[in-house]
mmCIF file of C-alpha atoms and ligand atoms in Angstrom:
data_model
loop_
_atom_site.group_PDB
_atom_site.id
_atom_site.type_symbol
_atom_site.label_atom_id
_atom_site.label_comp_id
_atom_site.label_asym_id
_atom_site.label_seq_id
_atom_site.Cartn_x
_atom_site.Cartn_y
_atom_site.Cartn_z
ATOM 1 C CA MET A 1 37.828 192.882 -0.659
ATOM 2 C CA ARG A 2 37.000 189.608 1.101
ATOM 3 C CA ILE A 3 36.244 186.832 -1.379
ATOM 4 C CA GLY A 4 34.775 183.453 -0.476
ATOM 5 C CA LEU A 5 35.613 180.937 -3.179
ATOM 6 C CA ILE A 6 33.598 177.754 -3.491
ATOM 7 C CA GLY A 7 35.548 175.477 -5.794
ATOM 8 C CA ALA A 8 39.316 175.622 -6.035
ATOM 9 C CA GLY A 9 39.937 173.572 -9.172
ATOM 10 C CA ARG A 10 41.138 174.827 -12.538
ATOM 11 C CA LEU A 11 39.093 178.016 -12.571
ATOM 12 C CA GLY A 12 38.982 178.731 -8.833
ATOM 13 C CA SER A 13 42.736 178.323 -8.377
ATOM 14 C CA THR A 14 43.486 180.529 -11.390
ATOM 15 C CA LEU A 15 41.250 183.331 -10.140
ATOM 16 C CA ALA A 16 42.665 182.947 -6.626
ATOM 17 C CA ARG A 17 46.196 183.568 -7.910
ATOM 18 C CA TYR A 18 45.187 186.790 -9.666
ATOM 19 C CA TRP A 19 43.105 188.095 -6.791
ATOM 20 C CA VAL A 20 45.725 187.423 -4.141
ATOM 21 C CA ARG A 21 48.214 189.231 -6.350
ATOM 22 C CA ALA A 22 45.785 192.195 -6.379
ATOM 23 C CA GLY A 23 45.689 192.209 -2.566
ATOM 24 C CA HIS A 24 42.299 190.618 -1.895
ATOM 25 C CA GLU A 25 41.664 188.343 1.092
ATOM 26 C CA LEU A 26 40.448 184.895 0.118
ATOM 27 C CA LEU A 27 38.828 181.937 1.820
ATOM 28 C CA LEU A 28 38.975 178.915 -0.472
ATOM 29 C CA SER A 29 36.776 175.863 -0.099
ATOM 30 C CA ALA A 30 35.826 172.580 -1.711
ATOM 31 C CA ARG A 31 34.670 169.199 -0.457
ATOM 32 C CA ARG A 32 38.239 167.836 -0.189
ATOM 33 C CA ARG A 33 40.497 169.894 2.023
ATOM 34 C CA GLU A 34 43.878 168.529 0.898
ATOM 35 C CA PRO A 35 44.125 170.124 -2.587
ATOM 36 C CA VAL A 36 42.873 173.390 -1.110
ATOM 37 C CA GLU A 37 45.514 173.294 1.645
ATOM 38 C CA GLU A 38 48.236 172.824 -0.992
ATOM 39 C CA LEU A 39 46.982 175.825 -2.887
ATOM 40 C CA ILE A 40 46.815 177.923 0.285
ATOM 41 C CA GLU A 41 50.510 177.229 0.918
ATOM 42 C CA GLU A 42 51.318 178.553 -2.546
ATOM 43 C CA LEU A 43 49.071 181.621 -2.228
ATOM 44 C CA GLY A 44 50.548 182.945 1.017
ATOM 45 C CA PRO A 45 49.050 184.807 3.977
ATOM 46 C CA LEU A 46 46.120 186.483 2.184
ATOM 47 C CA ALA A 47 44.478 183.100 1.571
ATOM 48 C CA VAL A 48 42.974 180.670 4.056
ATOM 49 C CA SER A 49 40.983 177.489 3.632
ATOM 50 C CA GLY A 50 37.609 176.520 5.023
ATOM 51 C CA THR A 51 34.276 174.939 4.242
ATOM 52 C CA PRO A 52 31.797 176.298 1.686
ATOM 53 C CA ALA A 53 29.713 177.606 4.615
ATOM 54 C CA GLU A 54 32.760 179.444 5.932
ATOM 55 C CA ALA A 55 33.416 180.864 2.449
ATOM 56 C CA ALA A 56 29.822 182.128 2.349
ATOM 57 C CA ALA A 57 30.176 183.755 5.761
ATOM 58 C CA PHE A 58 33.587 185.267 4.918
ATOM 59 C CA GLY A 59 33.071 186.753 1.483
ATOM 60 C CA GLU A 60 31.601 190.097 0.549
ATOM 61 C CA VAL A 61 31.606 188.307 -2.777
ATOM 62 C CA VAL A 62 31.000 184.561 -2.937
ATOM 63 C CA VAL A 63 32.295 182.898 -6.089
ATOM 64 C CA LEU A 64 30.757 179.711 -7.468
ATOM 65 C CA ALA A 65 33.569 177.911 -9.309
ATOM 66 C CA VAL A 66 31.976 174.467 -9.068
ATOM 67 C CA PRO A 67 30.085 172.303 -11.573
ATOM 68 C CA LEU A 68 26.567 173.678 -12.090
ATOM 69 C CA GLY A 69 25.219 170.325 -10.901
ATOM 70 C CA ALA A 70 26.561 171.102 -7.408
ATOM 71 C CA VAL A 71 24.878 174.503 -7.044
ATOM 72 C CA ALA A 72 21.377 173.499 -5.891
ATOM 73 C CA ALA A 73 22.688 171.289 -3.072
ATOM 74 C CA LEU A 74 25.124 174.003 -1.971
ATOM 75 C CA ALA A 75 22.258 176.506 -1.940
ATOM 76 C CA GLU A 76 20.288 174.401 0.531
ATOM 77 C CA GLU A 77 22.951 175.243 3.088
ATOM 78 C CA LEU A 78 24.163 178.604 1.796
ATOM 79 C CA ALA A 79 21.194 180.544 0.404
ATOM 80 C CA GLU A 80 20.448 182.172 3.748
ATOM 81 C CA PRO A 81 24.038 183.195 4.645
ATOM 82 C CA VAL A 82 24.632 184.686 1.167
ATOM 83 C CA SER A 83 21.340 186.578 1.093
ATOM 84 C CA ASP A 84 23.111 189.950 1.420
ATOM 85 C CA ARG A 85 26.130 188.990 -0.701
ATOM 86 C CA VAL A 86 27.187 189.369 -4.289
ATOM 87 C CA VAL A 87 27.358 185.880 -5.806
ATOM 88 C CA LEU A 88 29.632 185.576 -8.818
ATOM 89 C CA ASP A 89 28.396 182.614 -10.822
ATOM 90 C CA ALA A 90 31.108 181.183 -13.076
ATOM 91 C CA THR A 91 29.332 177.894 -13.730
ATOM 92 C CA ASN A 92 28.511 176.436 -17.125
ATOM 93 C CA PRO A 93 25.597 174.126 -17.905
ATOM 94 C CA PHE A 94 26.972 170.909 -19.394
ATOM 95 C CA PRO A 95 24.299 168.174 -19.503
ATOM 96 C CA LYS A 96 26.885 165.385 -19.673
ATOM 97 C CA ARG A 97 28.477 166.590 -16.449
ATOM 98 C CA ASP A 98 25.586 168.357 -14.715
ATOM 99 C CA GLY A 99 22.592 166.250 -15.786
ATOM 100 C CA ALA A 100 19.003 167.470 -15.687
ATOM 101 C CA ALA A 101 19.858 170.766 -13.970
ATOM 102 C CA ALA A 102 21.936 171.780 -17.005
ATOM 103 C CA GLU A 103 19.256 170.673 -19.443
ATOM 104 C CA ARG A 104 16.683 172.760 -17.603
ATOM 105 C CA ALA A 105 19.050 175.732 -17.466
ATOM 106 C CA LEU A 106 19.692 175.547 -21.212
ATOM 107 C CA ARG A 107 15.955 175.501 -21.933
ATOM 108 C CA SER A 108 15.175 178.383 -19.598
ATOM 109 C CA PRO A 109 15.006 181.966 -20.961
ATOM 110 C CA LEU A 110 17.464 183.089 -18.256
ATOM 111 C CA GLY A 111 19.869 180.218 -18.891
ATOM 112 C CA SER A 112 22.345 179.093 -16.254
ATOM 113 C CA PHE A 113 22.126 182.501 -14.566
ATOM 114 C CA GLY A 114 18.436 181.785 -13.936
ATOM 115 C CA HIS A 115 19.305 178.462 -12.321
ATOM 116 C CA THR A 116 21.733 180.070 -9.892
ATOM 117 C CA ALA A 117 19.519 183.091 -9.225
ATOM 118 C CA ALA A 118 16.637 180.746 -8.360
ATOM 119 C CA CYS A 119 18.922 178.850 -5.964
ATOM 120 C CA PHE A 120 20.052 182.111 -4.283
ATOM 121 C CA PRO A 121 16.929 184.267 -4.605
ATOM 122 C CA GLN A 122 18.037 187.034 -2.254
ATOM 123 C CA ALA A 123 21.647 187.371 -3.336
ATOM 124 C CA ARG A 124 22.906 189.789 -5.976
ATOM 125 C CA VAL A 125 23.881 187.199 -8.586
ATOM 126 C CA VAL A 126 26.200 188.121 -11.453
ATOM 127 C CA LYS A 127 27.230 185.784 -14.261
ATOM 128 C CA GLY A 128 30.853 186.035 -15.277
ATOM 129 C CA PHE A 129 34.147 184.257 -15.964
ATOM 130 C CA ASN A 130 32.215 181.285 -17.369
ATOM 131 C CA THR A 131 32.810 182.376 -20.962
ATOM 132 C CA VAL A 132 36.573 182.021 -20.969
ATOM 133 C CA PHE A 133 38.585 178.827 -20.781
ATOM 134 C CA VAL A 134 41.229 178.759 -18.088
ATOM 135 C CA ALA A 135 43.954 178.151 -20.672
ATOM 136 C CA THR A 136 42.889 181.288 -22.548
ATOM 137 C CA LEU A 137 42.667 183.234 -19.324
ATOM 138 C CA ARG A 138 46.220 182.265 -18.404
ATOM 139 C CA SER A 139 47.781 182.794 -21.808
ATOM 140 C CA ARG A 140 45.973 186.024 -22.647
ATOM 141 C CA LEU A 141 46.930 187.547 -19.347
ATOM 142 C CA GLN A 142 50.559 187.263 -20.303
ATOM 143 C CA ALA A 143 49.875 189.260 -23.464
ATOM 144 C CA THR A 144 49.127 192.880 -22.720
ATOM 145 C CA ASP A 145 47.754 194.392 -25.894
ATOM 146 C CA PRO A 146 44.881 194.377 -26.476
ATOM 147 C CA PRO A 147 43.625 192.940 -23.188
ATOM 148 C CA LEU A 148 40.899 190.339 -23.203
ATOM 149 C CA ALA A 149 37.386 191.627 -22.443
ATOM 150 C CA LEU A 150 35.155 189.710 -20.084
ATOM 151 C CA PRO A 151 31.358 189.921 -20.362
ATOM 152 C CA LEU A 152 29.227 190.160 -17.212
ATOM 153 C CA ALA A 153 25.475 190.199 -16.725
ATOM 154 C CA GLY A 154 23.114 190.093 -13.791
ATOM 155 C CA HIS A 155 22.077 192.057 -10.746
ATOM 156 C CA PRO A 156 22.715 195.776 -11.317
ATOM 157 C CA ASP A 157 24.084 196.272 -7.778
ATOM 158 C CA GLY A 158 26.352 193.255 -8.090
ATOM 159 C CA CYS A 159 27.953 194.122 -11.427
ATOM 160 C CA PRO A 160 30.121 197.052 -10.212
ATOM 161 C CA VAL A 161 31.621 194.841 -7.498
ATOM 162 C CA VAL A 162 32.421 192.093 -9.979
ATOM 163 C CA GLU A 163 33.770 194.607 -12.493
ATOM 164 C CA ARG A 164 36.510 195.400 -10.004
ATOM 165 C CA LEU A 165 37.383 191.732 -9.667
ATOM 166 C CA VAL A 166 37.568 191.386 -13.432
ATOM 167 C CA ARG A 167 40.003 194.304 -13.644
ATOM 168 C CA ASP A 168 42.017 192.802 -10.815
ATOM 169 C CA ALA A 169 42.283 189.624 -12.854
ATOM 170 C CA GLY A 170 43.842 191.676 -15.666
ATOM 171 C CA LEU A 171 40.793 191.745 -17.935
ATOM 172 C CA VAL A 172 38.433 194.454 -19.163
ATOM 173 C CA PRO A 173 34.896 194.063 -17.791
ATOM 174 C CA VAL A 174 31.976 194.657 -20.153
ATOM 175 C CA VAL A 175 28.532 194.663 -18.530
ATOM 176 C CA VAL A 176 26.206 193.214 -21.117
ATOM 177 C CA GLY A 177 23.034 193.912 -19.150
ATOM 178 C CA GLY A 178 20.737 192.649 -16.442
ATOM 179 C CA PRO A 179 19.433 189.142 -15.752
ATOM 180 C CA GLU A 180 17.584 188.951 -19.077
ATOM 181 C CA ARG A 181 20.876 189.305 -20.996
ATOM 182 C CA ALA A 182 22.863 186.736 -19.016
ATOM 183 C CA VAL A 183 21.828 183.951 -21.367
ATOM 184 C CA LEU A 184 24.157 185.512 -23.975
ATOM 185 C CA LEU A 185 27.043 184.231 -21.839
ATOM 186 C CA ASP A 186 25.976 180.581 -21.879
ATOM 187 C CA PRO A 187 27.503 177.858 -24.088
ATOM 188 C CA GLY A 188 26.035 178.216 -27.564
ATOM 189 C CA GLY A 189 25.566 181.948 -27.041
ATOM 190 C CA PRO A 190 27.478 184.648 -28.920
ATOM 191 C CA LEU A 191 29.859 185.465 -26.047
ATOM 192 C CA TRP A 192 30.880 182.005 -24.884
ATOM 193 C CA ASN A 193 34.444 180.908 -25.561
ATOM 194 C CA ARG A 194 35.276 183.988 -27.595
ATOM 195 C CA ALA A 195 38.616 185.636 -26.944
ATOM 196 C CA LEU A 196 37.550 189.182 -27.798
ATOM 197 C CA ASP A 197 38.969 192.544 -26.845
ATOM 198 C CA GLU A 198 36.580 195.244 -25.639
ATOM 199 C CA ARG A 199 35.970 196.778 -29.051
ATOM 200 C CA ALA A 200 35.219 193.409 -30.656
ATOM 201 C CA LEU A 201 32.964 192.394 -27.791
ATOM 202 C CA ARG A 202 30.962 195.611 -27.982
ATOM 203 C CA ALA A 203 30.710 195.187 -31.754
ATOM 204 C CA GLU A 204 29.385 191.672 -31.198
ATOM 205 C CA LEU A 205 26.703 193.215 -28.992
ATOM 206 C CA GLY A 206 25.827 195.676 -31.712
ATOM 207 C CA GLY A 207 27.225 198.638 -29.823
ATOM 208 C CA GLY A 208 29.960 199.493 -32.337
HETATM 209 N N1 LIG B 301 38.030 175.050 -16.596
HETATM 210 C C1 LIG B 301 37.656 176.105 -17.332
HETATM 211 O O1 LIG B 301 38.316 176.478 -18.330
HETATM 212 C C2 LIG B 301 36.432 176.895 -16.937
HETATM 213 C C3 LIG B 301 36.292 178.176 -17.445
HETATM 214 C C4 LIG B 301 35.164 178.926 -17.119
HETATM 215 C C5 LIG B 301 34.179 178.369 -16.308
HETATM 216 N N2 LIG B 301 34.330 177.100 -15.842
HETATM 217 C C6 LIG B 301 33.256 176.576 -15.004
HETATM 218 O O2 LIG B 301 33.694 176.720 -13.649
HETATM 219 C C7 LIG B 301 33.224 175.620 -12.876
HETATM 220 C C8 LIG B 301 34.450 174.903 -12.290
HETATM 221 O O3 LIG B 301 35.220 174.396 -13.384
HETATM 222 P P1 LIG B 301 36.694 173.850 -13.174
HETATM 223 O O4 LIG B 301 37.228 173.568 -14.528
HETATM 224 O O5 LIG B 301 37.446 174.720 -12.218
HETATM 225 O O6 LIG B 301 36.359 172.452 -12.461
HETATM 226 P P2 LIG B 301 37.340 171.567 -11.580
HETATM 227 O O7 LIG B 301 38.761 171.799 -11.940
HETATM 228 O O8 LIG B 301 36.776 170.185 -11.660
HETATM 229 O O9 LIG B 301 37.110 172.140 -10.104
HETATM 230 C C9 LIG B 301 35.864 172.062 -9.471
HETATM 231 C C10 LIG B 301 36.058 172.509 -8.033
HETATM 232 O O10 LIG B 301 34.791 172.473 -7.389
HETATM 233 C C11 LIG B 301 34.878 171.678 -6.197
HETATM 234 N N3 LIG B 301 33.564 171.082 -5.983
HETATM 235 C C12 LIG B 301 32.903 170.212 -6.775
HETATM 236 N N4 LIG B 301 31.715 169.891 -6.237
HETATM 237 C C13 LIG B 301 31.625 170.604 -5.079
HETATM 238 C C14 LIG B 301 30.630 170.708 -4.055
HETATM 239 N N5 LIG B 301 29.487 170.015 -4.122
HETATM 240 N N6 LIG B 301 30.881 171.529 -3.014
HETATM 241 C C15 LIG B 301 32.027 172.227 -2.929
HETATM 242 N N7 LIG B 301 33.012 172.173 -3.864
HETATM 243 C C16 LIG B 301 32.804 171.363 -4.921
HETATM 244 C C17 LIG B 301 35.977 170.676 -6.515
HETATM 245 O O11 LIG B 301 36.596 170.127 -5.366
HETATM 246 P P3 LIG B 301 36.017 168.847 -4.623
HETATM 247 O O12 LIG B 301 35.787 167.807 -5.689
HETATM 248 O O13 LIG B 301 37.067 168.514 -3.619
HETATM 249 O O14 LIG B 301 34.760 169.307 -3.989
HETATM 250 C C18 LIG B 301 36.974 171.585 -7.230
HETATM 251 O O15 LIG B 301 37.706 172.347 -6.302
HETATM 252 C C19 LIG B 301 32.392 174.758 -13.808
HETATM 253 O O16 LIG B 301 31.034 175.105 -13.714
HETATM 254 C C20 LIG B 301 32.950 175.097 -15.188
HETATM 255 O O17 LIG B 301 32.031 174.861 -16.224
HETATM 256 C C21 LIG B 301 35.433 176.354 -16.126
#
């Protein structure tokens, strides 16, 4: 699969390592090219660097691994090119970092998913990977049993695509529901920062 990554910091670089290992083609982007170029060297021939616009044009899936506060400005340039794409939204709303956009997202019934979906109204937006800290992601992936489950929610046509990427990152995807359920994944919600296996996650959702 071709993946356009916007943001190549702690989360973006971690996901890039797993996805390259699984054989995906990546275009990584951020505002500063130098850290991205260093990462590209490490990742090998399946990964190239570019601008966020190039990531949007390249990816069948476009991953937002940037602060939530950056999403609206990115969407001004990228909403049109990603209109037929799956957008994987890994952002978290932190008012201290992201300001008023995060406060609005936390007050909205659709949470941070709603913020991103409003910025990219024609894309198939899926919320995921925001619930797990990078340190947990890295350490739990070294343990094999039981594997960590990762909740997803959002556009029904986008979820199956993202489920594959979750598996390719060594985790077990659990689709929690459509857009109206994505708020469960936000900070303060029952699925945020919980290192649960699939059975425990489904139990948390009331599914036994
Ligand atoms: N760290 C975690 O454990 C973790 C876990 C789950 C979810 N998240 C969420 O994932 C997102 C990224 O977190 P992180 O910890 O990876 O942050 P980070 O290490 O600070 O990396 C952020 C990345 O986004 C890029 N970026 C920032 N503003 C940008 C813009 N306007 N346009 C393009 N690229 C931009 C940064 O590069 P430049 O500054 O060069 O642009 C950098 O590559 C956040 O929303 C965070 O809440 C983080």
